[in-house]
C-alpha cells in the first residue's frame, strides 16, 4: 500500500477551483487533475509531505466539501470484472491492516455520470459487502461506520481508498448530506441550518434565546423553536402562518436596521439574509450589542462577485472587532454562498 498523499476532493458545483486554490496554499507543489469539471478533482501532494491529511483536517479548506483517500488506482474494465477486482483489493487491504475484523465498514461508490457501466454502483457495493461480512468478519453498515471504503469510478480510472469517516470531512458519500423533507416544512432553507448544526457540531439546546435576522418565511426559526429556544424573528416579509402564535416566538415585522433590542439579550444570532455581504455585515455588526459575550453566530454569506476569499476577508473585517471566526465552510446546502460560524468575544 502507498503512503497517503493522493486524494479525491469534491466541492459544490462551480467551486472546485477555489478548493484547489486553498489546497495549493497548504501544499504549493500539489498536482491536480479534474475528474468532473468544477466539482470533483484528484490531487497529490509531494511524497515527502508529512501528514498531509492532518494538515487538511486542521486547516480545512472552506470549499472542500469531501475528501476521499486514494490508496490505489487502476484502469477499470467497464465490465463485471471490476467487481472482482475491488474484492481482490479489499482482501489485500485487510491483509495490510487497513480494514479489520469486528469493524463497522461502509462502502460508498461514486461515479462520473458520463461513464456507462454494465453494472449498477450498488452491485459493486454488494460485492464489497460480501467480502466484508464473509471474509473480514466485519459488519457492512450504511451510517455510523468505523471505516469507509470509498470508490470513485472515473472515465477510465477506478480510485479506491479506506479511511475513518472524520478523515473524509463528511461521512456522507461525496459530502452530499440529505435530510428528509418534512410534510409541513416551511422552507428548504431549514436544511442549511440543520447541516450547519451537524457540520460544526453545534448543540443548539445549550442556547436559550436566539435572534433570527432575515427570518421569513421561518425555516431557521422553526428549527430553533424545535430545539427549545426562545426566538425573536426579524423580517419585513411575512413569517409562515404555521409559526404565528407560537408561545416562544416574537416576530418583529421590520427592517433589521430599525429594531431596538436589549443589551446582551441573546446567546445565539443567526442571519440568512440573501443580501449584499458588506451591507449584511454592517447590519449584523450594528445588532451585536444584543449578543452576549461567548454567544455564537451563524451567518450565510452570499458570494455575489465571484471573489469568495475577498468577500470573506471583507465581512470578517466588519465583524471581527466583536466576533471571532470558529469556522467558515461552504455547506452542501449552500448554493452561491457559504456559512460562517463565529463567537462573540
Ligand atoms: C433567504 S430568506 C431567509 C430564509 C429563512 N432563513 C428561512 O429559513 O425560511 C432572506 C430573508 O431576508 C429578509 N431580509 C432582507 N433584507 C432584510 C433586512 N434589511 N432586514 C430584515 N430582513 C431582511 C428578506 O425579507 C427574506 O425574507
XYZ file of N, CA and C in Angstrom, residues 200-337:
414
model
N -20.780 21.730 12.152
C -19.997 22.468 13.148
C -20.152 21.845 14.548
N -20.927 20.760 14.637
C -21.105 20.087 15.937
C -21.751 20.996 16.965
N -22.784 21.735 16.553
C -23.418 22.699 17.455
C -24.537 22.015 18.244
N -24.571 22.294 19.527
C -25.689 21.829 20.349
C -26.570 23.043 20.642
N -27.605 23.233 19.823
C -28.446 24.425 19.983
C -29.137 24.462 21.346
N -29.313 23.273 21.944
C -30.095 23.268 23.187
C -29.343 23.937 24.340
N -28.026 24.208 24.169
C -27.323 24.916 25.250
C -27.614 26.422 25.195
N -28.172 26.887 24.077
C -28.562 28.302 23.996
C -30.003 28.434 24.492
N -30.362 29.635 24.923
C -31.736 29.805 25.411
C -32.526 30.774 24.545
N -31.830 31.796 24.050
C -32.553 32.828 23.302
C -31.814 33.129 21.995
N -32.572 33.140 20.910
C -31.935 33.362 19.610
C -32.576 34.533 18.892
N -31.725 35.245 18.154
C -32.195 36.308 17.275
C -32.016 35.809 15.849
N -33.116 35.784 15.086
C -33.041 35.333 13.681
C -33.257 36.556 12.791
N -32.191 36.969 12.119
C -32.243 38.195 11.298
C -32.485 37.796 9.835
N -33.532 38.335 9.253
C -33.911 37.909 7.894
C -34.551 36.534 7.987
N -35.596 36.436 8.804
C -36.092 35.126 9.242
C -37.167 34.507 8.353
N -37.858 35.349 7.566
C -39.031 34.852 6.829
C -38.624 33.945 5.665
N -39.415 32.917 5.352
C -40.705 32.567 5.966
C -40.601 31.811 7.294
N -39.369 31.396 7.689
C -39.267 30.876 9.054
C -38.693 29.479 9.199
N -37.990 28.982 8.189
C -37.387 27.642 8.301
C -36.381 27.560 9.448
N -35.492 28.550 9.528
C -34.475 28.534 10.599
C -35.155 28.724 11.952
N -36.077 29.680 11.994
C -36.800 29.926 13.249
C -37.471 28.642 13.719
N -38.106 27.904 12.792
C -38.830 26.688 13.209
C -37.855 25.672 13.811
N -36.640 25.555 13.252
C -35.666 24.598 13.797
C -35.240 25.016 15.209
N -34.997 26.321 15.394
C -34.560 26.791 16.715
C -35.678 26.592 17.751
N -36.927 26.808 17.335
C -38.051 26.556 18.239
C -38.128 25.061 18.577
N -37.908 24.219 17.561
C -37.918 22.758 17.815
C -36.829 22.373 18.811
N -35.717 23.102 18.798
C -34.611 22.790 19.720
C -34.839 23.418 21.100
N -35.979 24.082 21.264
C -36.375 24.579 22.588
C -35.969 26.008 22.875
N -35.459 26.737 21.887
C -35.025 28.118 22.143
C -36.203 29.085 22.067
N -36.031 30.206 22.750
C -36.947 31.344 22.576
C -36.389 32.142 21.410
N -37.218 32.497 20.447
C -36.689 33.127 19.235
C -37.344 34.481 18.982
N -36.510 35.472 18.640
C -37.027 36.739 18.112
C -36.673 36.771 16.630
N -37.709 36.854 15.787
C -37.503 36.804 14.339
C -37.737 38.189 13.749
N -36.732 38.667 13.001
C -36.851 39.990 12.377
C -36.946 39.825 10.866
N -37.978 40.385 10.287
C -38.079 40.386 8.818
C -39.266 41.263 8.419
N -39.087 42.143 7.433
C -40.241 42.915 6.959
C -41.233 42.029 6.206
N -40.755 40.871 5.710
C -41.651 39.945 4.996
C -42.387 39.071 6.007
N -43.444 38.435 5.527
C -44.321 37.682 6.448
C -43.708 36.346 6.842
N -43.858 36.025 8.126
C -43.476 34.699 8.611
C -44.623 33.743 8.286
N -44.306 32.475 8.164
C -45.326 31.473 7.841
C -46.438 31.471 8.891
N -47.689 31.348 8.453
C -48.806 31.270 9.413
C -48.639 30.103 10.376
N -47.857 29.071 9.963
C -47.664 27.903 10.852
C -46.952 28.295 12.142
N -46.231 29.440 12.107
C -45.462 29.843 13.302
C -46.181 30.889 14.138
N -47.189 31.522 13.545
C -47.876 32.619 14.245
C -48.456 32.089 15.558
N -48.302 32.858 16.607
C -48.892 32.489 17.903
C -48.050 31.501 18.688
N -46.878 31.094 18.176
C -46.021 30.168 18.945
C -45.607 30.864 20.248
N -45.771 30.189 21.382
C -45.522 30.869 22.667
C -44.073 31.325 22.859
N -43.126 30.714 22.156
C -41.721 31.100 22.373
C -41.205 32.013 21.264
N -42.116 32.517 20.418
C -41.666 33.306 19.266
C -42.169 34.746 19.339
N -41.235 35.685 19.145
C -41.591 37.099 18.990
C -41.254 37.487 17.563
N -42.213 38.060 16.855
C -41.950 38.458 15.471
C -41.875 39.985 15.405
N -40.751 40.497 14.869
C -40.623 41.937 14.635
C -40.682 42.126 13.123
N -41.834 42.585 12.646
C -42.030 42.680 11.183
C -41.421 43.996 10.695
N -40.093 44.029 10.704
C -39.372 45.274 10.424
C -38.093 44.995 9.680
N -37.536 46.058 9.146
C -36.189 46.012 8.625
C -35.242 45.885 9.833
N -34.190 45.039 9.693
C -33.291 44.812 10.835
C -32.597 46.102 11.275
N -32.504 47.091 10.375
C -31.868 48.358 10.745
C -32.756 49.213 11.645
N -34.024 48.839 11.779
C -34.960 49.692 12.529
C -35.392 49.113 13.873
N -34.743 48.020 14.316
C -35.217 47.413 15.567
C -34.387 47.887 16.766
N -35.012 47.895 17.899
C -34.316 48.214 19.165
C -34.374 46.959 20.029
N -33.225 46.475 20.436
C -33.173 45.257 21.253
C -32.517 45.610 22.584
N -32.542 44.666 23.522
C -31.868 44.935 24.800
C -30.414 44.451 24.717
N -29.533 45.089 25.465
C -28.131 44.657 25.528
C -28.064 43.211 26.010
N -27.212 42.417 25.406
C -26.944 41.035 25.849
C -28.200 40.174 25.978
N -29.185 40.455 25.111
C -30.467 39.757 25.247
C -30.394 38.314 24.723
N -29.465 38.038 23.802
C -29.464 36.740 23.109
C -28.135 36.012 23.306
N -28.217 34.656 23.244
C -26.939 33.932 23.244
C -26.672 33.248 21.902
N -27.579 33.466 20.944
C -27.334 32.971 19.582
C -27.906 33.981 18.598
N -27.135 34.265 17.564
C -27.635 35.136 16.487
C -27.483 34.367 15.186
N -28.564 34.265 14.422
C -28.451 33.640 13.102
C -28.934 34.635 12.057
N -28.337 34.562 10.898
C -28.700 35.519 9.848
C -28.566 34.838 8.489
N -29.654 34.819 7.778
C -29.680 34.162 6.458
C -30.318 35.117 5.452
N -29.829 36.371 5.514
C -30.382 37.382 4.602
C -29.666 37.257 3.269
N -30.407 36.986 2.253
C -29.791 36.854 0.929
C -29.500 38.256 0.411
N -28.389 38.841 0.829
C -28.188 40.264 0.600
C -26.732 40.553 0.315
N -26.453 41.737 -0.174
C -25.062 42.134 -0.381
C -24.266 41.881 0.908
N -23.163 41.105 0.836
C -22.473 40.695 2.057
C -21.966 41.856 2.915
N -21.495 42.910 2.288
C -20.943 44.003 3.114
C -22.067 44.709 3.876
N -23.173 44.963 3.163
C -24.311 45.615 3.840
C -24.851 44.717 4.948
N -24.917 43.420 4.650
C -25.402 42.470 5.660
C -24.457 42.478 6.864
N -23.142 42.500 6.588
C -22.156 42.506 7.667
C -22.326 43.725 8.568
N -22.539 44.889 7.939
C -22.689 46.115 8.742
C -23.960 46.053 9.573
N -25.017 45.502 8.960
C -26.283 45.399 9.672
C -26.161 44.470 10.892
N -25.490 43.325 10.680
C -25.285 42.389 11.795
C -24.390 43.037 12.858
N -23.324 43.722 12.408
C -22.403 44.364 13.365
C -23.177 45.335 14.262
N -24.146 46.049 13.683
C -24.925 47.011 14.461
C -25.869 46.347 15.459
N -26.099 45.029 15.299
C -27.001 44.327 16.227
C -26.245 43.546 17.295
N -24.902 43.576 17.219
C -24.125 42.691 18.098
C -24.186 43.082 19.577
N -24.632 44.319 19.868
C -24.802 44.701 21.289
C -25.801 43.781 21.976
N -26.688 43.156 21.171
C -27.732 42.306 21.753
C -27.259 40.871 21.973
N -26.032 40.542 21.503
C -25.498 39.177 21.668
C -24.534 39.155 22.856
N -24.767 38.193 23.753
C -23.903 38.100 24.946
C -22.478 37.715 24.569
N -21.545 38.102 25.400
C -20.168 37.662 25.229
C -20.138 36.127 25.353
N -19.447 35.455 24.451
C -19.424 33.983 24.440
C -20.544 33.395 23.591
N -21.525 34.227 23.232
C -22.620 33.765 22.358
C -22.095 33.507 20.954
N -22.848 32.729 20.191
C -22.365 32.355 18.854
C -23.272 32.924 17.765
N -22.722 32.962 16.564
C -23.464 33.487 15.418
C -23.261 32.567 14.219
N -24.333 32.351 13.477
C -24.254 31.573 12.233
C -24.803 32.460 11.126
N -23.971 32.707 10.147
C -24.316 33.707 9.130
C -24.045 33.143 7.743
N -25.035 33.203 6.854
C -24.735 32.819 5.469
C -24.277 34.066 4.718
N -23.271 33.866 3.900
C -22.684 34.973 3.149
C -22.875 34.704 1.663
N -23.572 35.595 1.019
C -23.815 35.445 -0.415
C -22.531 35.755 -1.185
N -22.199 34.913 -2.148
C -20.982 35.138 -2.933
C -21.386 35.766 -4.254
N -21.466 37.079 -4.236
C -22.056 37.756 -5.389
C -21.047 38.055 -6.484
N -19.822 38.294 -6.097
C -18.892 38.861 -7.080
C -17.842 37.869 -7.550
N -18.074 36.573 -7.281
C -17.124 35.544 -7.706
C -15.721 35.792 -7.150
N -15.645 36.508 -6.024
C -14.347 36.669 -5.362
C -14.557 36.232 -3.917
N -14.729 34.945 -3.700
C -15.172 34.496 -2.380
C -14.201 34.813 -1.254
N -12.885 34.689 -1.516
C -11.943 34.894 -0.412
C -11.925 36.368 -0.001
N -12.038 37.234 -1.016
C -12.095 38.668 -0.720
C -13.372 38.987 0.065
N -14.470 38.375 -0.331
C -15.748 38.601 0.356
C -15.646 38.194 1.822
N -15.023 37.027 2.069
C -14.877 36.564 3.460
C -13.989 37.538 4.234
N -12.894 37.969 3.613
C -11.997 38.922 4.308
C -12.753 40.214 4.635
N -13.532 40.711 3.655
C -14.270 41.973 3.858
C -15.258 41.854 5.011
N -15.991 40.759 5.023
C -17.029 40.632 6.051
C -16.397 40.406 7.427
N -15.271 39.678 7.451
C -14.614 39.469 8.751
C -14.035 40.784 9.273
N -13.580 41.636 8.359
C -13.051 42.934 8.791
C -14.169 43.724 9.493
N -15.395 43.569 9.001
C -16.515 44.286 9.607
C -16.908 43.658 10.957
N -16.859 42.319 11.022
C -17.383 41.637 12.218
C -16.324 41.381 13.284
N -15.055 41.272 12.850
C -14.056 40.739 13.769
C -13.720 41.593 14.997
N -13.969 42.871 14.991
C -13.722 43.541 16.266
C -14.528 42.921 17.417
N -15.709 42.358 17.119
C -16.540 41.791 18.188
C -16.650 40.276 18.119
N -16.520 39.718 16.925
C -16.707 38.270 16.767
C -15.407 37.647 16.288
N -15.135 36.405 16.693
C -14.016 35.718 16.045
C -14.519 34.464 15.337
N -13.824 34.155 14.275
C -14.279 33.086 13.384
C -13.933 31.714 13.962
N -14.943 30.877 14.138
C -14.687 29.494 14.541
C -14.491 28.630 13.295
N -15.323 28.867 12.287
C -15.199 28.075 11.057
C -15.937 28.746 9.904
N -15.368 28.656 8.733
C -16.051 29.103 7.514
C -16.147 27.889 6.610
N -17.327 27.624 6.103
C -17.491 26.423 5.272
C -18.572 26.625 4.238
N -18.305 26.190 3.044
C -19.407 26.111 2.089
C -20.085 24.765 2.307
N -21.328 24.817 2.742
C -22.081 23.604 3.037
C -22.705 23.063 1.756
N -23.061 21.785 1.788
C -23.712 21.170 0.617
C -25.000 21.923 0.267
N -25.719 22.395 1.287
C -26.982 23.095 1.013
C -26.804 24.585 0.722
N -25.577 25.074 0.776
C -25.302 26.440 0.311
C -25.219 26.404 -1.204
N -25.835 27.376 -1.847
C -25.672 27.437 -3.311
C -24.560 28.443 -3.603
N -24.912 29.672 -4.006
C -23.870 30.674 -4.281
C -23.563 31.402 -2.973
N -23.232 30.668 -1.940
C -22.994 31.277 -0.636
C -22.129 30.353 0.203
